Amino acid sequence: MATFLYRLGRLAFRRRWYVALMWLATMAGVVFAASQAKGTSDERFSMPGIEAQQAYDLAQERFPGTTVDSASAQVVFVAPDGQKVTASDNRAAVEKAVAQLADGPQVDRVADPFKSEAVSKDGSTAYATVTYKVKVVDVTDVSKDDLQEAVDQARQAGLTVEAGGEALDSGGGPGGTAELVGISIAALVLLIAFGSMAAAGLPLLTALIGVVVSLASVTAVADIFGLSDTASTLATMLGLAVGIDYALFIVSRYREERAKGRAPQEAAGLAVGTAGSAVVFAGLTVVIALVGLSVVGIPMLTKMGLAAAGAVVVAVLVALTLVPALFGFWPNAALSRAARKTVRNGGRIKESTENNGGTRWSRFVLRRPIPVLLLGVAGLGAIAVPMANLQLGMPGDEAKSTSTTERRAYDALAEGFGPGFNGPLTIVVDAKGASDPKGAAQTISERIAATKGIVNVSPAQFNDAGDTAVFEAVPSTAPTAEKTKDLVKAIRAERTTVESEAGATFQVTGTTAVNIDIADAVQAALLPYLAVVIGLAFLLLLVVFRSVLVPIKAALGFLLSVLAALGSVVLVFQDGYGADLLGVEQTGPIMSLMPIFLVGIVFGLAMDYEVFLVSRMREAYVHGERPAQAVTAGFRHSARVVVAAALIMIAVFASFVTETDSMIKMIGFGLAIAVLFDAFVVRMAIVPAVLALLGDRAWWLPAWLDRLLPHVDIEGEALTQRPADDIDADSNDHATTGHATDSPAGARA
């Protein structure tokens, strides 16, 4: 692989105009395709195989022609203190608002609260349900403005009026803000790390090109494959983070090779052949982890994983081709100021042999491996403890800021009609074959109404065939409360007895039940998925490092960092510690997909740092250095770059905490804290401590296994053994912009 990538890097350097034009044409093509596409999809969250999904599908099948996918909104009216909405003046204001809402564009119907019994028992609150003729994604700004105008006019009559529902969902915070924050911090980190505007700007430029290509591609196919706004955001988040990091590693190795006296083209080839090999394997681990999300069985999660995986693939391709091509245009721009001055004066760049921060840190750890190891493991273990109390769910409007009308509408409905009103359970009765369908539905309705925790049950609605009924049961507790989860389990536990008595079957669905079932399914899939990911990490690193103990250490370190990250998420988003600092106004269950996301994505990112850092240690070891010297050599060459890369990833992920979408905020925080733990505690402290204790045993591999494993040469060993005429053959038309000449083929890469 190293030889192939070496030739690719040199080719991209020589044919830089072709490479640059190819990427510009690709970017223009996908941007044009995106401009002609419909945009992201509003495909409903689903998970085949769970009861709530089966009941939902049955209702769609038995009630043909119903607008189950239509967008809807709820307008909530609250009378002033001491008054009732049924008072003549207040009622007139509500009815006027209802009439105005009904005249709105795209509106199918509006349920009058006084005719649909949508008035609270104390008369203080009423709500009108607005049903649109179109899906959520097709609700126009004109329709939303019309609804807001009706709300404003009703407020002028003295009522408190708020609006909620999926039709008003804005899909998150202000677009682009998080990306700008992340890019700004990344630019500062790169400037400090490289001491050069050009060197700092190159990874940013190539990463932005990759993100544009990825985001436009996702947008172009979003409607076809049902990709949501969240999929686009995740692809942007990961594409930007890994795009900067991968380019950073190539640029850093290029500077290192130039400092050894390599000519620009040779340095570009060696940078891609060595650091590029690590980029390929690091990117591969991220892609495999993201694609592996499909095994969970949630279509939305699968699509998000595939979209993000596509962004990572683009980032890898950009790093391997566009970065060396840009070296060809400006071979000295990536160098430090002092190095550029030396080249301009006709001198040779000298490789620095001074000890740096990485060297000093590694020697500190090597002198105290046991205390460092114990402190790191104990610290992350303590942070991981809260994960034992992990509660999964799917936050709704209750997780939004109180500054939003959706959150205020949610609170008003909960206060007027009870906390369970915002999450009713939908009961689907299958009376096909029953001798008395209506009697069967009545029996089931009465038995569920008598269940402890149910406030009321609506009248059953039958389909035209008369063999299926649907009714709602309102719990006494909030949708995300543990008692509501227990209630659903209790209803299902009594199912056999109730069905036997009624002579018909029933299932429980509705948003609340769907979220509960998904949370249970994800929690059940978490440990198997974690086992698969850790097993994959072991096998992949076994091939890369040709060692048994290094992969075990890496996998256990990943497990420690991801558990600590999950513990931190529970502390903030579930228990509320520091929630105010992040703008989290409502704590509660952790988003059901969060653990799976964190495991999958952090696995890939953790292996990034493992590959980049330990590959340099192994490179030094296979070239004859002792274990302790190899650790120090790895830190001397890679520590600063790994720290810069980690800080950039943390900045990019943490910037998404500024988004108003609770799902994106939680993912951003979780990924940022996971990278912090994995890069700075596991890879920079625990890894060298373990390697120091293992010594030569760290690189042990049974002879029979060594013969079975494929040789991927991630250290670039083949590049140090090429005959001189091999380099000459590849260098006939190389650029001579730099003043240095190619070093002998036998020079170590």
XYZ file of C-alpha atoms in Angstrom:
749
model
C 0.000 0.000 0.000
C 2.769 2.447 0.914
C 4.338 2.110 -2.544
C 1.013 2.655 -4.319
C 0.228 5.724 -2.222
C 3.767 7.017 -2.735
C 3.283 6.870 -6.501
C -0.175 8.448 -6.136
C 1.279 11.362 -4.170
C 4.003 11.974 -6.748
C 1.485 11.686 -9.585
C -0.838 14.206 -7.941
C 2.144 16.544 -7.461
C 3.155 16.291 -11.137
C -0.378 16.382 -12.580
C -1.565 19.051 -10.160
C -3.613 20.931 -12.757
C -5.547 17.788 -13.677
C -6.179 16.957 -10.017
C -7.284 20.486 -9.130
C -9.582 20.730 -12.163
C -11.036 17.293 -11.384
C -12.004 18.380 -7.860
C -13.335 21.729 -9.047
C -15.436 19.971 -11.696
C -16.687 17.467 -9.120
C -17.607 20.251 -6.721
C -19.395 22.226 -9.437
C -21.278 19.137 -10.590
C -22.611 18.113 -7.183
C -23.452 21.717 -6.243
C -25.487 22.024 -9.451
C -27.202 18.697 -8.739
C -27.983 19.855 -5.196
C -29.501 23.102 -6.491
C -31.893 21.098 -8.664
C -32.864 18.625 -5.934
C -35.839 18.885 -3.611
C -33.656 18.865 -0.510
C -33.773 16.823 2.666
C -36.601 14.433 3.441
C -39.088 14.387 6.311
C -39.240 10.600 6.426
C -40.724 9.507 9.731
C -38.569 7.825 12.318
C -39.227 4.104 12.163
C -37.797 0.803 13.304
C -39.169 -2.355 11.698
C -39.874 -5.221 14.065
C -40.977 -3.308 17.160
C -44.616 -3.497 18.256
C -45.283 0.216 17.984
C -44.113 0.214 14.372
C -46.196 -2.849 13.521
C -49.289 -1.209 15.001
C -48.621 1.992 13.070
C -48.230 0.042 9.814
C -51.457 -1.860 10.519
C -53.363 1.392 11.058
C -52.054 2.751 7.758
C -53.102 -0.451 5.989
C -56.597 -0.663 7.490
C -57.399 3.064 7.199
C -56.598 3.777 3.518
C -56.850 7.369 2.391
C -56.132 8.855 5.803
C -53.615 11.684 5.948
C -51.329 10.070 8.492
C -48.281 11.730 6.923
C -49.785 15.197 6.785
C -48.178 17.980 8.788
C -50.043 19.260 11.801
C -49.805 22.007 14.390
C -51.523 22.779 17.660
C -52.473 26.304 18.657
C -52.963 26.597 22.413
C -55.155 29.293 23.955
C -54.805 30.166 27.654
C -57.227 32.586 29.310
C -55.932 35.369 31.607
C -55.712 34.495 35.323
C -59.136 34.001 36.863
C -60.895 33.755 33.492
C -62.040 30.920 31.260
C -61.624 30.483 27.533
C -65.357 29.746 27.397
C -66.177 33.327 28.447
C -67.916 35.183 25.618
C -65.060 37.555 24.728
C -62.392 34.879 24.964
C -64.478 32.369 23.023
C -65.076 34.912 20.281
C -61.317 35.545 20.020
C -60.606 31.800 19.806
C -63.278 31.221 17.144
C -61.968 34.148 15.124
C -58.467 32.694 15.265
C -59.775 29.260 14.228
C -61.562 30.793 11.238
C -58.430 32.669 10.237
C -56.320 29.501 10.566
C -58.758 27.570 8.371
C -58.308 30.106 5.563
C -54.544 29.635 5.551
C -52.759 28.248 2.491
C -52.168 24.483 2.520
C -54.566 24.031 5.485
C -56.881 21.023 5.170
C -58.945 21.523 8.323
C -58.905 23.078 11.777
C -60.609 21.404 14.747
C -62.676 23.939 16.687
C -61.814 23.341 20.372
C -65.401 24.026 21.485
C -66.778 21.385 19.119
C -64.019 18.799 19.534
C -64.026 18.898 23.341
C -60.516 20.333 23.404
C -61.090 22.494 26.471
C -59.492 21.719 29.842
C -61.718 20.762 32.785
C -61.055 24.034 34.568
C -61.825 25.977 31.393
C -58.496 27.805 31.423
C -56.985 26.208 28.325
C -58.111 25.126 24.874
C -56.312 23.993 21.764
C -57.064 23.854 18.045
C -55.437 21.200 15.854
C -54.437 22.448 12.401
C -54.038 19.724 9.764
C -52.261 20.545 6.523
C -52.703 19.030 3.075
C -48.956 18.480 2.698
C -46.087 16.792 4.508
C -43.889 18.589 7.015
C -41.099 19.277 4.529
C -43.586 20.889 2.114
C -45.092 23.368 4.589
C -44.072 26.759 3.194
C -42.884 29.811 5.058
C -46.060 31.546 3.878
C -48.161 28.964 5.721
C -46.070 29.347 8.862
C -46.320 33.141 8.657
C -50.095 32.879 8.249
C -50.337 30.723 11.369
C -48.148 33.155 13.298
C -50.329 36.074 12.202
C -53.434 34.320 13.554
C -51.591 33.685 16.831
C -50.548 37.340 17.100
C -54.069 38.604 16.541
C -55.468 36.267 19.193
C -52.846 37.551 21.621
C -54.082 41.094 21.058
C -57.411 39.994 22.514
C -55.685 39.323 25.833
C -55.177 35.565 25.499
C -51.873 33.735 25.910
C -51.449 31.918 22.621
C -48.653 29.523 21.647
C -48.183 27.117 18.748
C -46.446 23.749 18.578
C -46.311 20.650 16.444
C -44.133 19.218 13.713
C -45.322 21.718 11.087
C -43.391 24.457 12.887
C -40.174 22.506 13.251
C -37.376 24.696 11.983
C -34.855 21.854 11.977
C -32.338 23.319 14.366
C -30.489 26.509 14.900
C -29.085 29.102 12.558
C -27.400 27.317 9.682
C -23.644 27.664 9.406
C -22.994 29.192 12.844
C -21.493 26.031 14.341
C -19.339 25.433 11.283
C -17.955 28.981 11.384
C -17.109 28.691 15.085
C -15.383 25.342 14.553
C -13.423 26.562 11.525
C -12.283 29.708 13.354
C -10.929 27.732 16.303
C -9.357 25.171 13.961
C -7.585 27.982 12.074
C -6.142 29.325 15.319
C -4.926 25.871 16.397
C -3.319 25.250 12.998
C -1.634 28.648 13.020
C -0.116 27.957 16.430
C 0.922 24.424 15.450
C 2.538 25.334 12.115
C 3.545 28.973 12.639
C 2.547 29.709 9.055
C -0.641 31.118 7.558
C -0.201 29.074 4.386
C 0.451 25.816 6.244
C -2.543 26.471 8.479
C -4.768 27.426 5.573
C -4.071 24.374 3.419
C -5.856 21.814 5.651
C -8.757 24.247 6.076
C -9.066 24.816 2.345
C -9.009 21.139 1.419
C -11.383 20.233 4.263
C -13.878 22.881 3.133
C -13.722 21.591 -0.442
C -14.405 18.086 0.850
C -17.308 19.294 3.004
C -18.875 21.177 0.090
C -18.658 18.071 -2.096
C -20.084 15.852 0.670
C -22.876 18.198 1.737
C -23.937 18.914 -1.830
C -23.924 15.182 -2.602
C -26.114 14.444 0.424
C -28.507 17.223 -0.575
C -28.639 15.983 -4.170
C -29.749 12.475 -3.176
C -31.598 13.357 0.052
C -35.087 13.144 -1.387
C -34.339 9.916 -3.255
C -32.923 8.090 -0.244
C -34.913 9.850 2.482
C -31.995 11.665 4.140
C -32.915 14.151 6.869
C -31.398 17.458 7.986
C -29.698 15.570 10.816
C -27.905 13.351 8.287
C -26.582 16.457 6.507
C -25.449 18.002 9.801
C -23.666 14.822 10.895
C -21.952 14.507 7.505
C -20.803 18.133 7.780
C -19.630 17.659 11.360
C -17.553 14.556 10.657
C -16.414 15.626 7.189
C -15.049 18.904 8.526
C -13.344 17.314 11.536
C -11.624 14.417 9.763
C -10.980 16.484 6.632
C -8.861 18.954 8.589
C -7.154 16.195 10.566
C -6.249 14.021 7.585
C -4.820 16.964 5.646
C -2.981 18.030 8.800
C -1.180 14.685 9.026
C -0.131 14.815 5.356
C 1.106 18.411 5.644
C 3.013 17.632 8.834
C 4.786 14.645 7.247
C 5.560 16.705 4.131
C 7.256 19.343 6.286
C 9.182 16.612 8.070
C 10.403 15.082 4.806
C 11.407 18.480 3.451
C 13.394 19.028 6.654
C 15.301 15.823 5.834
C 16.439 17.356 2.558
C 13.861 15.830 0.215
C 12.878 17.640 -2.962
C 9.238 18.822 -2.996
C 7.926 16.027 -5.230
C 9.742 13.297 -3.341
C 8.556 14.751 -0.027
C 4.973 14.794 -1.297
C 5.240 11.162 -2.384
C 6.732 10.052 0.917
C 4.162 12.043 2.910
C 1.296 10.322 1.102
C 3.050 6.948 1.183
C 3.594 7.015 4.968
C 1.111 9.386 6.639
C -1.304 8.624 3.803
C -1.270 4.940 4.737
C -2.306 5.889 8.252
C -4.993 8.163 6.802
C -6.406 5.303 4.739
C -6.626 2.942 7.707
C -7.936 5.624 10.014
C -10.596 6.569 7.482
C -11.419 2.915 6.933
C -12.092 2.399 10.636
C -14.451 5.391 10.719
C -16.282 4.210 7.604
C -16.666 0.647 8.887
C -17.986 1.898 12.218
C -20.497 4.206 10.513
C -21.654 1.616 7.995
C -21.919 -0.864 10.862
C -24.675 1.272 12.367
C -26.985 -0.427 9.869
C -26.969 -3.602 12.001
C -29.068 -1.825 14.651
C -32.071 -1.981 12.324
C -33.157 1.680 12.381
C -33.456 3.000 8.794
C -32.858 6.608 9.851
C -29.699 5.623 11.748
C -28.480 3.583 8.774
C -28.930 6.518 6.405
C -27.205 8.927 8.766
C -24.282 6.523 9.089
C -23.977 6.063 5.325
C -24.129 9.819 4.696
C -21.414 10.462 7.268
C -19.332 7.563 5.909
C -19.514 9.123 2.453
C -18.181 12.392 3.885
C -15.249 10.527 5.452
C -14.427 8.789 2.157
C -14.363 12.166 0.414
C -12.062 13.536 3.146
C -9.632 10.638 2.618
C -9.606 11.105 -1.170
C -9.020 14.840 -0.812
C -6.106 14.262 1.570
C -4.471 11.718 -0.747
C -4.843 13.661 -4.009
C -5.680 17.356 -3.606
C -3.237 18.021 -0.767
C -0.148 16.792 -2.701
C -1.448 18.611 -5.786
C -1.455 21.872 -3.824
C 2.115 21.096 -2.743
C 2.906 21.107 -6.460
C 1.479 24.601 -6.904
C 3.175 26.014 -3.807
C 5.936 23.586 -2.738
C 7.372 25.887 -0.072
C 4.178 27.483 1.234
C 3.590 24.729 3.797
C 7.017 25.268 5.343
C 7.721 27.444 8.329
C 8.937 31.002 7.812
C 12.510 30.078 8.721
C 12.493 27.127 6.328
C 11.095 29.233 3.473
C 13.800 31.839 4.056
C 16.455 29.136 3.973
C 15.109 27.797 0.660
C 14.975 31.290 -0.877
C 18.615 31.843 0.080
C 19.618 28.592 -1.600
C 20.326 26.721 1.607
C 19.207 23.309 2.784
C 16.565 22.859 5.440
C 17.970 21.136 8.493
C 15.979 18.558 10.387
C 15.424 19.617 13.972
C 16.812 17.163 16.511
C 15.804 19.212 19.544
C 13.604 17.700 22.187
C 10.076 19.029 21.984
C 7.067 18.864 24.275
C 6.163 15.412 23.018
C 9.607 14.089 23.834
C 9.576 15.561 27.323
C 6.079 14.232 28.025
C 6.891 10.714 26.832
C 9.975 10.592 29.045
C 7.883 11.755 31.983
C 5.427 8.887 31.398
C 8.229 6.366 30.802
C 9.719 7.209 34.192
C 6.343 6.856 35.985
C 4.260 4.379 33.957
C 2.358 2.793 36.859
C 1.126 6.045 38.513
C 0.142 7.498 35.110
C -1.684 4.309 34.141
C -3.556 4.023 37.439
C -4.508 7.708 37.472
C -5.787 7.609 33.891
C -7.815 4.426 34.321
C -9.231 5.456 37.703
C -10.156 8.932 36.461
C -12.004 7.731 33.365
C -13.582 4.898 35.347
C -15.003 7.355 37.878
C -16.431 9.556 35.117
C -18.009 6.482 33.502
C -19.934 5.481 36.662
C -23.080 7.598 35.903
C -23.630 5.516 32.779
C -25.059 2.812 35.048
C -28.129 5.059 35.423
C -28.510 5.671 31.681
C -32.138 6.235 30.628
C -32.939 6.309 26.932
C -35.744 8.162 25.185
C -36.488 10.602 22.380
C -36.786 14.209 23.601
C -39.489 16.309 21.945
C -40.688 19.874 22.354
C -40.113 19.625 26.098
C -36.354 19.652 25.429
C -36.469 22.910 23.475
C -35.672 26.309 24.911
C -38.438 28.169 26.761
C -37.821 31.005 24.317
C -39.527 28.924 21.601
C -43.290 28.928 21.148
C -43.210 25.140 20.727
C -41.856 24.653 24.241
C -44.342 27.138 25.733
C -47.205 25.382 23.925
C -46.023 22.049 25.321
C -45.929 23.449 28.856
C -49.359 25.066 28.493
C -50.938 21.791 27.337
C -49.260 19.882 30.166
C -50.554 22.369 32.726
C -54.069 22.516 31.321
C -54.626 18.864 30.421
C -52.029 16.983 32.460
C -48.417 15.932 31.730
C -49.475 12.855 29.782
C -51.553 14.816 27.280
C -48.494 15.571 25.136
C -47.823 11.862 24.654
C -51.045 9.841 24.346
C -50.880 6.128 23.635
C -52.609 4.978 20.471
C -54.329 1.604 20.731
C -54.957 -0.254 17.467
C -57.586 -2.994 17.804
C -57.556 -5.735 15.164
C -61.092 -7.157 15.305
C -60.904 -8.944 11.985
C -62.677 -12.247 12.465
C -64.307 -11.198 15.750
C -68.006 -11.972 16.092
C -68.681 -8.524 17.584
C -65.970 -6.032 16.552
C -67.550 -3.076 18.345
C -68.057 -5.075 21.520
C -64.450 -6.275 21.357
C -63.141 -2.729 20.974
C -65.347 -1.594 23.847
C -64.027 -4.332 26.131
C -60.398 -3.499 25.317
C -61.093 0.206 25.808
C -62.680 -0.371 29.228
C -59.894 -2.633 30.429
C -57.181 -0.167 29.375
C -59.120 2.738 30.917
C -59.131 0.826 34.211
C -55.336 0.446 34.146
C -53.600 2.437 36.874
C -51.896 5.447 35.293
C -54.468 6.039 32.530
C -56.376 9.324 32.871
C -58.931 8.927 30.108
C -59.666 7.043 26.907
C -61.138 8.522 23.729
C -64.062 6.913 21.827
C -62.969 4.226 19.375
C -62.926 5.116 15.676
C -63.599 2.275 13.201
C -62.427 1.957 9.615
C -64.902 1.570 6.737
C -64.592 -2.217 6.836
C -65.527 -2.201 10.508
C -62.775 -4.646 11.443
C -60.228 -2.247 12.943
C -60.580 0.400 15.647
C -58.246 3.082 16.943
C -58.496 5.036 20.201
C -56.189 7.045 22.409
C -55.326 6.492 26.071
C -53.839 9.453 27.934
C -51.308 8.612 30.684
C -51.084 10.582 33.907
C -47.325 11.052 33.482
C -45.122 12.816 30.922
C -44.062 11.032 27.704
C -40.437 10.646 28.815
C -41.180 9.648 32.416
C -40.130 6.205 33.628
C -43.667 5.669 34.964
C -45.026 6.050 31.422
C -42.619 3.371 30.253
C -43.802 1.109 33.083
C -47.411 1.840 32.108
C -46.873 0.689 28.531
C -45.240 -2.498 29.794
C -48.155 -3.073 32.188
C -50.739 -2.722 29.407
C -48.843 -5.171 27.231
C -48.358 -7.579 30.137
C -52.136 -7.859 30.531
C -52.679 -8.307 26.808
C -53.253 -12.055 26.806
C -56.031 -11.840 29.401
C -57.689 -8.821 27.756
C -57.555 -10.299 24.252
C -59.008 -13.579 25.482
C -61.904 -11.719 27.056
C -62.522 -9.441 24.056
C -62.014 -11.946 21.264
C -59.751 -9.525 19.374
C -56.115 -8.453 19.462
C -54.604 -5.028 20.069
C -51.257 -3.280 19.914
C -49.915 -0.090 21.483
C -48.364 2.619 19.321
C -48.152 6.413 19.110
C -45.073 8.597 19.403
C -44.569 7.775 23.074
C -44.777 4.012 22.540
C -42.532 4.207 19.468
C -39.883 6.050 21.461
C -40.109 3.555 24.312
C -39.772 0.574 21.965
C -36.845 2.139 20.112
C -35.075 2.928 23.390
C -35.464 -0.695 24.511
C -34.262 -2.032 21.167
C -31.242 0.268 21.079
C -30.314 -0.546 24.661
C -30.500 -4.261 23.848
C -28.319 -3.725 20.750
C -25.701 -1.587 22.517
C -23.629 -4.359 24.107
C -23.582 -6.605 21.001
C -22.645 -3.626 18.834
C -19.934 -2.638 21.308
C -18.570 -6.181 21.187
C -18.552 -6.143 17.379
C -16.781 -2.782 17.270
C -14.144 -3.804 19.814
C -13.606 -7.094 17.981
C -13.237 -5.191 14.720
C -10.719 -2.835 16.333
C -8.649 -5.801 17.474
C -8.601 -7.468 14.042
C -7.833 -4.276 12.155
C -5.010 -3.216 14.445
C -3.676 -6.774 14.482
C -3.092 -6.389 10.746
C -1.789 -2.823 10.984
C 0.656 -3.252 13.892
C 1.374 -6.995 13.647
C 1.067 -7.300 17.403
C -1.357 -9.071 19.745
C -1.073 -6.873 22.821
C -1.179 -3.457 21.095
C -4.652 -4.097 19.607
C -5.931 -5.390 22.970
C -4.622 -2.250 24.657
C -6.172 -0.057 21.959
C -9.585 -1.736 22.182
C -9.690 -1.530 25.977
C -8.632 2.106 25.826
C -11.447 2.833 23.377
C -13.931 1.097 25.667
C -12.748 3.208 28.590
C -13.009 6.502 26.706
C -16.464 5.800 25.247
C -17.886 4.737 28.619
C -16.463 7.892 30.210
C -18.003 9.978 27.429
C -21.404 8.343 27.969
C -21.068 8.967 31.698
C -20.424 12.656 30.977
C -23.478 12.868 28.715
C -25.616 11.342 31.477
C -24.198 13.796 34.033
C -25.070 16.832 31.906
C -28.147 15.961 29.847
C -29.861 13.551 32.236
C -28.738 14.630 35.715
C -28.348 18.309 34.858
C -24.803 19.000 36.117
C -23.513 21.972 34.107
C -26.571 21.882 31.848
C -27.111 25.646 32.156
C -23.644 26.322 30.778
C -24.544 24.443 27.587
C -27.986 25.997 27.217
C -29.784 22.771 28.157
C -32.984 24.001 29.791
C -34.711 20.651 30.208
C -32.914 17.483 31.282
C -34.334 14.019 30.840
C -33.662 10.716 29.094
C -30.681 10.525 26.764
C -31.577 10.380 23.073
C -32.005 6.713 22.174
C -29.531 6.847 19.301
C -26.809 8.608 21.286
C -25.005 5.553 22.744
C -24.904 3.772 19.395
C -23.727 6.934 17.655
C -21.040 7.540 20.229
C -19.759 3.971 20.095
C -19.658 3.926 16.296
C -18.130 7.325 15.657
C -15.726 7.405 18.600
C -14.448 3.980 17.601
C -13.322 5.398 14.276
C -11.878 8.572 15.748
C -10.086 6.702 18.547
C -8.451 4.418 16.010
C -7.333 7.566 14.120
C -5.123 8.654 16.991
C -4.026 5.104 17.728
C -2.882 4.600 14.142
C -1.200 7.990 13.768
C 0.634 7.856 17.097
C 1.541 4.184 17.443
C 2.457 3.741 13.766
C 5.344 6.176 14.294
C 6.415 4.169 17.353
C 6.331 0.942 15.377
C 8.181 2.629 12.504
C 10.986 3.514 14.904
C 10.909 0.041 16.489
C 11.162 -1.883 13.207
C 14.061 0.387 12.233
C 16.053 -0.822 15.231
C 15.242 1.445 18.154
C 14.569 0.007 21.609
C 10.959 0.011 22.934
C 11.406 3.070 25.163
C 13.264 4.918 22.399
C 10.511 4.008 19.930
C 7.868 5.467 22.234
C 9.868 8.673 22.564
C 10.435 8.822 18.797
C 6.723 8.396 18.159
C 5.888 11.249 20.499
C 8.652 13.460 19.107
C 7.245 13.183 15.581
C 3.510 12.841 16.256
C 2.525 14.302 19.631
C 2.184 17.897 18.469
C 0.218 16.879 15.389
C -2.074 14.549 17.357
C -2.705 17.266 19.955
C -3.493 19.801 17.240
C -5.761 17.306 15.449
C -7.590 16.473 18.678
C -8.063 20.151 19.552
C -9.471 20.773 16.089
C -11.915 17.880 16.380
C -12.959 19.016 19.844
C -13.497 22.548 18.537
C -15.552 21.387 15.560
C -17.731 19.040 17.610
C -18.111 21.427 20.551
C -19.222 24.217 18.216
C -22.361 22.190 17.438
C -23.388 22.541 21.086
C -24.501 26.051 20.056
C -27.263 24.537 17.889
C -30.804 24.682 19.251
C -31.637 21.155 18.069
C -31.281 19.004 21.209
C -30.181 15.968 19.191
C -27.316 17.839 17.501
C -26.362 19.562 20.775
C -26.091 16.207 22.551
C -24.122 14.572 19.720
C -21.722 17.532 19.539
C -21.043 17.458 23.276
C -20.683 13.679 23.392
C -18.204 13.559 20.512
C -16.176 16.505 21.829
C -15.800 15.037 25.318
C -15.049 11.577 23.876
C -12.210 12.944 21.726
C -10.901 14.853 24.750
C -10.768 11.689 26.858
C -9.458 9.427 24.112
C -6.759 11.693 22.706
C -5.381 13.252 25.872
C -5.954 10.567 28.512
C -5.963 7.263 26.642
C -3.620 7.839 23.696
C -1.272 10.407 25.245
C -1.027 8.918 28.746
C -2.343 5.360 29.080
C -0.879 4.129 25.775
C 2.772 5.110 26.458
C 2.444 3.884 30.045
C 1.267 0.447 28.899
C 3.937 0.250 26.168
C 6.588 1.177 28.720
C 5.491 -1.668 30.976
C 5.268 -4.180 28.136
C 8.619 -3.384 26.503
C 9.491 -5.771 23.643
C 6.422 -7.877 24.483
C 4.217 -5.094 23.089
C 5.293 -6.041 19.549
C 5.091 -9.816 19.981
C 3.263 -11.815 17.326
C 3.258 -15.634 16.997
C 5.149 -16.804 13.935
C 2.196 -18.783 12.583
C -0.046 -15.726 12.845
C 2.609 -13.551 11.228
C 2.510 -15.858 8.190
C -1.285 -15.699 7.970
C -1.740 -11.937 8.265
C -1.464 -9.781 5.130
C 1.384 -7.264 5.039
C 0.044 -3.733 4.579
C 3.321 -1.861 5.279
C 1.778 1.119 7.038
C 5.257 2.221 8.171
C 6.460 2.640 4.568
C 9.234 0.056 4.942
C 9.089 -0.689 1.203
C 9.870 2.958 0.464
C 13.204 2.719 2.269
C 14.322 -0.275 0.204
C 13.629 0.948 -3.321
C 16.506 0.829 -5.803
C 17.841 4.200 -6.898
C 16.633 3.792 -10.493
C 13.070 3.345 -9.190
C 13.115 6.886 -7.848
C 14.766 8.171 -10.994
C 12.093 6.579 -13.159
C 9.385 8.284 -11.187
C 11.158 11.633 -11.072
C 11.825 12.406 -14.751
C 9.423 15.342 -14.858
C 9.228 16.291 -11.194
C 8.907 19.933 -10.236
C 12.125 21.690 -9.291
C 10.572 24.592 -7.486
C 12.356 23.705 -4.235
C 16.104 24.161 -3.990
C 16.706 20.840 -2.292
C 17.391 17.661 -4.271
C 16.054 14.175 -3.843
C 17.885 12.253 -1.195
C 19.269 8.776 -1.837
C 16.704 6.046 -2.134
C 18.057 4.297 0.866
C 17.304 7.222 3.166
C 14.866 6.236 5.859
C 11.246 7.378 5.373
